[in-house]
């Protein structure tokens, strides 16, 4: 299987690279500056024939097009696109640090950055890579969302920009599912759970290995009947 992963230099993205390459898949690991990730470079050294590192800034259309050109030079098709790149400004997922994403401190600049990275970027990446997905075997688009993107999980507005961006991502990817169903391309959004990453913090209940292992099992078993779904990392349906 050929897989493109965004935000692959650390956290969940890096763990996707580790698990997919470890089982023999061909992985195109993208990040803003993949050369600075020692962990990613270590994986490439271990699997040089399976992992290619590609520079991709999801907030730059020129960077997205450049990444597509680089991937297209190495393969005619991809079977899986994992939209994982994301940002949460000024807060960990479960602990407010009193900064950018709470009521009273919201700014247009921060809102635009979060929305571009978490929602608009992923839909533009997907749009550019569609020609390769259309040539893939059982093509799937898995976009990493959050429980914060669910209207059913709103006990507080914080973190405002992050929540809104994940809700927007959910809508973008649900729309894709409708439009691409006739092409046989599956699009789902997945809540990875509360994971111990730079974003989730050390107190989180899941390790990246646990979360990604569950998500990979879900992705592998996806059928066209499930396209447009919102799932947790264990494959259970989530409320919108």
Tab-separated table of C-alpha atoms in Angstrom:
chain	number	residue	atom	x	y	z
A	1	UNK	CA	0.000	0.000	0.000
A	2	UNK	CA	1.178	3.521	-0.822
A	3	UNK	CA	0.376	6.047	1.918
A	4	UNK	CA	0.856	9.812	2.200
A	5	UNK	CA	0.928	11.178	5.751
A	6	UNK	CA	0.930	14.858	6.708
A	7	UNK	CA	2.407	16.093	9.975
A	8	UNK	CA	4.709	13.067	10.019
A	9	UNK	CA	7.641	14.510	11.957
A	10	UNK	CA	6.282	13.776	15.439
A	11	UNK	CA	3.371	12.488	17.498
A	12	UNK	CA	0.613	10.570	15.761
A	13	UNK	CA	1.975	11.251	12.285
A	14	UNK	CA	5.357	9.797	13.187
A	15	UNK	CA	3.691	6.767	14.747
A	16	UNK	CA	1.649	6.211	11.569
A	17	UNK	CA	4.930	6.204	9.637
A	18	UNK	CA	6.465	3.732	12.098
A	19	UNK	CA	3.577	1.286	12.012
A	20	UNK	CA	2.837	1.414	8.284
A	21	UNK	CA	6.472	1.167	7.193
A	22	UNK	CA	7.061	-1.501	9.821
A	23	UNK	CA	4.515	-3.778	8.193
A	24	UNK	CA	5.879	-3.180	4.691
A	25	UNK	CA	3.848	-0.280	3.292
A	26	UNK	CA	5.390	2.432	1.118
A	27	UNK	CA	5.149	5.684	3.068
A	28	UNK	CA	5.532	9.278	1.919
A	29	UNK	CA	6.128	11.118	5.190
A	30	UNK	CA	5.455	14.832	4.868
A	31	UNK	CA	6.134	17.682	7.273
A	32	UNK	CA	7.156	21.325	7.125
A	33	UNK	CA	10.795	20.432	7.735
A	34	UNK	CA	11.202	16.653	7.933
A	35	UNK	CA	14.987	16.912	8.078
A	36	UNK	CA	14.813	18.344	11.612
A	37	UNK	CA	12.995	15.319	13.048
A	38	UNK	CA	15.598	12.927	14.461
A	39	UNK	CA	12.915	10.302	15.048
A	40	UNK	CA	11.726	10.427	11.443
A	41	UNK	CA	15.270	10.343	10.106
A	42	UNK	CA	15.939	7.304	12.290
A	43	UNK	CA	12.930	5.523	10.792
A	44	UNK	CA	14.124	6.386	7.291
A	45	UNK	CA	17.533	4.896	8.101
A	46	UNK	CA	15.784	1.726	9.249
A	47	UNK	CA	13.464	1.528	6.212
A	48	UNK	CA	15.199	3.495	3.412
A	49	UNK	CA	13.307	1.637	0.699
A	50	UNK	CA	9.894	2.219	2.315
A	51	UNK	CA	9.946	5.804	3.609
A	52	UNK	CA	10.459	9.018	1.662
A	53	UNK	CA	10.522	12.336	3.519
A	54	UNK	CA	8.913	15.258	1.704
A	55	UNK	CA	8.624	18.893	2.734
A	56	UNK	CA	4.982	19.984	2.918
A	57	UNK	CA	3.464	23.025	4.588
A	58	UNK	CA	-0.297	22.486	4.478
A	59	UNK	CA	-0.905	26.255	4.706
A	60	UNK	CA	0.977	26.901	1.441
A	61	UNK	CA	-0.589	26.038	-1.908
A	62	UNK	CA	2.838	26.179	-3.570
A	63	UNK	CA	4.219	23.727	-1.009
A	64	UNK	CA	1.263	21.378	-1.512
A	65	UNK	CA	1.789	21.382	-5.286
A	66	UNK	CA	5.515	20.802	-4.856
A	67	UNK	CA	4.862	17.832	-2.572
A	68	UNK	CA	2.453	16.362	-5.113
A	69	UNK	CA	5.095	16.664	-7.826
A	70	UNK	CA	7.649	14.893	-5.649
A	71	UNK	CA	5.290	12.044	-4.787
A	72	UNK	CA	4.145	11.745	-8.416
A	73	UNK	CA	7.769	11.303	-9.471
A	74	UNK	CA	7.981	8.209	-7.260
A	75	UNK	CA	4.572	6.586	-7.721
A	76	UNK	CA	1.600	6.674	-10.075
A	77	UNK	CA	-0.945	6.072	-7.327
A	78	UNK	CA	-1.620	6.280	-3.608
A	79	UNK	CA	-4.031	4.124	-1.655
A	80	UNK	CA	-4.225	6.110	1.568
A	81	UNK	CA	-4.011	9.785	2.493
A	82	UNK	CA	-3.796	10.549	6.210
A	83	UNK	CA	-4.523	14.203	6.967
A	84	UNK	CA	-2.820	14.432	10.332
A	85	UNK	CA	-1.118	17.849	10.409
A	86	UNK	CA	-2.700	20.095	13.018
A	87	UNK	CA	-2.073	22.877	15.498
A	88	UNK	CA	-3.455	23.989	18.869
A	89	UNK	CA	-2.083	27.411	19.746
A	90	UNK	CA	-1.230	28.308	23.323
A	91	UNK	CA	-2.797	25.279	24.992
A	92	UNK	CA	-2.310	21.587	25.463
A	93	UNK	CA	-5.449	19.627	24.662
A	94	UNK	CA	-6.465	19.224	28.311
A	95	UNK	CA	-4.696	22.027	30.198
A	96	UNK	CA	-5.304	25.730	29.644
A	97	UNK	CA	-2.055	27.691	29.703
A	98	UNK	CA	-3.923	31.012	29.587
A	99	UNK	CA	-2.942	31.846	26.057
A	100	UNK	CA	-4.257	32.115	22.529
A	101	UNK	CA	-7.370	29.955	22.302
A	102	UNK	CA	-9.640	30.996	25.156
A	103	UNK	CA	-12.364	33.630	25.384
A	104	UNK	CA	-10.865	37.032	26.068
A	105	UNK	CA	-7.639	36.269	24.206
A	106	UNK	CA	-8.952	35.290	20.771
A	107	UNK	CA	-7.425	37.069	17.786
A	108	UNK	CA	-8.076	36.989	14.067
A	109	UNK	CA	-4.452	36.063	13.398
A	110	UNK	CA	-4.540	33.020	15.644
A	111	UNK	CA	-7.943	31.977	14.335
A	112	UNK	CA	-6.758	32.169	10.741
A	113	UNK	CA	-3.632	30.140	11.518
A	114	UNK	CA	-5.579	27.372	13.234
A	115	UNK	CA	-8.281	27.236	10.561
A	116	UNK	CA	-5.742	27.196	7.728
A	117	UNK	CA	-3.724	24.391	9.298
A	118	UNK	CA	-6.509	22.200	10.665
A	119	UNK	CA	-9.273	22.557	8.071
A	120	UNK	CA	-8.458	24.463	4.882
A	121	UNK	CA	-5.024	22.902	4.483
A	122	UNK	CA	-6.296	19.310	4.637
A	123	UNK	CA	-9.022	19.875	2.041
A	124	UNK	CA	-6.514	21.513	-0.319
A	125	UNK	CA	-4.001	18.698	0.201
A	126	UNK	CA	-6.733	16.177	-0.559
A	127	UNK	CA	-7.835	18.101	-3.643
A	128	UNK	CA	-4.294	18.076	-5.054
A	129	UNK	CA	-3.707	14.385	-4.366
A	130	UNK	CA	-7.029	13.197	-5.811
A	131	UNK	CA	-5.534	12.220	-9.198
A	132	UNK	CA	-3.208	9.770	-7.433
A	133	UNK	CA	-5.978	8.523	-5.135
A	134	UNK	CA	-8.231	7.839	-8.110
A	135	UNK	CA	-5.590	5.425	-9.407
A	136	UNK	CA	-5.181	3.734	-6.032
A	137	UNK	CA	-6.390	0.346	-4.856
A	138	UNK	CA	-9.287	0.696	-2.409
A	139	UNK	CA	-8.449	4.414	-1.925
A	140	UNK	CA	-9.108	5.951	1.475
A	141	UNK	CA	-8.808	9.398	3.041
A	142	UNK	CA	-8.491	9.372	6.829
A	143	UNK	CA	-8.492	12.795	8.473
A	144	UNK	CA	-7.520	13.099	12.121
A	145	UNK	CA	-10.108	15.186	13.945
A	146	UNK	CA	-10.908	15.520	17.662
A	147	UNK	CA	-13.739	14.968	20.083
A	148	UNK	CA	-13.602	18.753	20.385
A	149	UNK	CA	-14.994	18.900	16.842
A	150	UNK	CA	-18.258	17.302	17.966
A	151	UNK	CA	-21.166	19.561	18.913
A	152	UNK	CA	-22.219	16.863	21.375
A	153	UNK	CA	-19.014	17.320	23.385
A	154	UNK	CA	-19.244	21.044	24.097
A	155	UNK	CA	-19.037	21.580	27.851
A	156	UNK	CA	-17.118	24.838	27.303
A	157	UNK	CA	-16.199	26.995	24.337
A	158	UNK	CA	-12.467	26.667	24.992
A	159	UNK	CA	-10.373	26.081	22.945
A	160	UNK	CA	-12.485	28.124	20.513
A	161	UNK	CA	-10.369	28.224	17.367
A	162	UNK	CA	-9.310	24.598	17.678
A	163	UNK	CA	-12.861	23.328	18.186
A	164	UNK	CA	-14.207	25.348	15.265
A	165	UNK	CA	-11.387	24.179	13.005
A	166	UNK	CA	-12.042	20.520	13.753
A	167	UNK	CA	-15.782	20.965	13.187
A	168	UNK	CA	-14.919	22.593	9.845
A	169	UNK	CA	-12.591	19.702	8.992
A	170	UNK	CA	-15.429	17.282	9.713
A	171	UNK	CA	-17.725	19.134	7.312
A	172	UNK	CA	-15.101	19.333	4.575
A	173	UNK	CA	-14.394	15.623	4.752
A	174	UNK	CA	-18.058	14.654	4.963
A	175	UNK	CA	-18.645	16.681	1.809
A	176	UNK	CA	-15.767	14.839	0.146
A	177	UNK	CA	-17.359	11.531	1.076
A	178	UNK	CA	-20.545	12.530	-0.740
A	179	UNK	CA	-18.750	13.807	-3.826
A	180	UNK	CA	-16.226	10.959	-4.113
A	181	UNK	CA	-18.482	8.013	-3.318
A	182	UNK	CA	-19.171	7.388	-7.006
A	183	UNK	CA	-15.404	7.180	-7.562
A	184	UNK	CA	-15.084	4.508	-4.897
A	185	UNK	CA	-12.979	6.754	-2.647
A	186	UNK	CA	-13.673	6.524	1.088
A	187	UNK	CA	-13.402	9.610	3.312
A	188	UNK	CA	-13.740	9.424	7.096
A	189	UNK	CA	-12.720	11.486	10.120
A	190	UNK	CA	-11.211	9.823	13.190
A	191	UNK	CA	-10.946	11.019	16.783
A	192	UNK	CA	-7.612	9.600	18.019
A	193	UNK	CA	-8.560	9.978	21.672
A	194	UNK	CA	-6.559	11.758	24.353
A	195	UNK	CA	-3.012	10.816	23.392
A	196	UNK	CA	0.297	11.501	25.107
A	197	UNK	CA	1.897	13.776	22.501
A	198	UNK	CA	3.253	17.321	22.518
A	199	UNK	CA	-0.334	18.484	21.992
A	200	UNK	CA	-2.087	16.042	24.310
A	201	UNK	CA	0.322	16.302	27.224
A	202	UNK	CA	1.944	13.683	29.441
A	203	UNK	CA	-1.192	13.000	31.513
A	204	UNK	CA	-3.089	11.602	28.517
A	205	UNK	CA	-4.684	8.173	28.789
A	206	UNK	CA	-3.375	6.733	25.494
A	207	UNK	CA	0.060	6.245	24.008
A	208	UNK	CA	0.611	7.073	20.330
A	209	UNK	CA	1.208	3.352	19.727
A	210	UNK	CA	-2.199	2.418	21.146
A	211	UNK	CA	-4.112	5.125	19.314
A	212	UNK	CA	-2.477	4.586	15.939
A	213	UNK	CA	-2.724	0.804	16.184
A	214	UNK	CA	-6.476	1.135	16.649
A	215	UNK	CA	-6.817	3.674	13.850
A	216	UNK	CA	-4.819	1.518	11.431
A	217	UNK	CA	-7.111	-1.436	12.152
A	218	UNK	CA	-10.123	0.783	11.455
A	219	UNK	CA	-8.643	2.203	8.246
A	220	UNK	CA	-7.732	-1.264	6.952
A	221	UNK	CA	-11.305	-2.501	7.364
A	222	UNK	CA	-13.156	0.533	5.983
A	223	UNK	CA	-15.832	-0.127	3.391
A	224	UNK	CA	-17.562	2.263	1.025
A	225	UNK	CA	-20.691	1.923	3.168
A	226	UNK	CA	-18.784	3.658	5.986
A	227	UNK	CA	-17.684	6.657	3.950
A	228	UNK	CA	-18.631	9.952	5.533
A	229	UNK	CA	-18.353	8.467	9.012
A	230	UNK	CA	-16.994	9.993	12.215
A	231	UNK	CA	-15.244	7.326	14.311
A	232	UNK	CA	-13.123	7.076	17.424
A	233	UNK	CA	-9.758	5.292	17.401
A	234	UNK	CA	-11.432	1.982	18.273
A	235	UNK	CA	-13.863	2.163	15.364
A	236	UNK	CA	-16.950	3.260	17.306
A	237	UNK	CA	-19.165	5.897	15.710
A	238	UNK	CA	-18.911	9.385	17.201
A	239	UNK	CA	-21.722	11.969	17.434
A	240	UNK	CA	-21.423	14.967	15.123
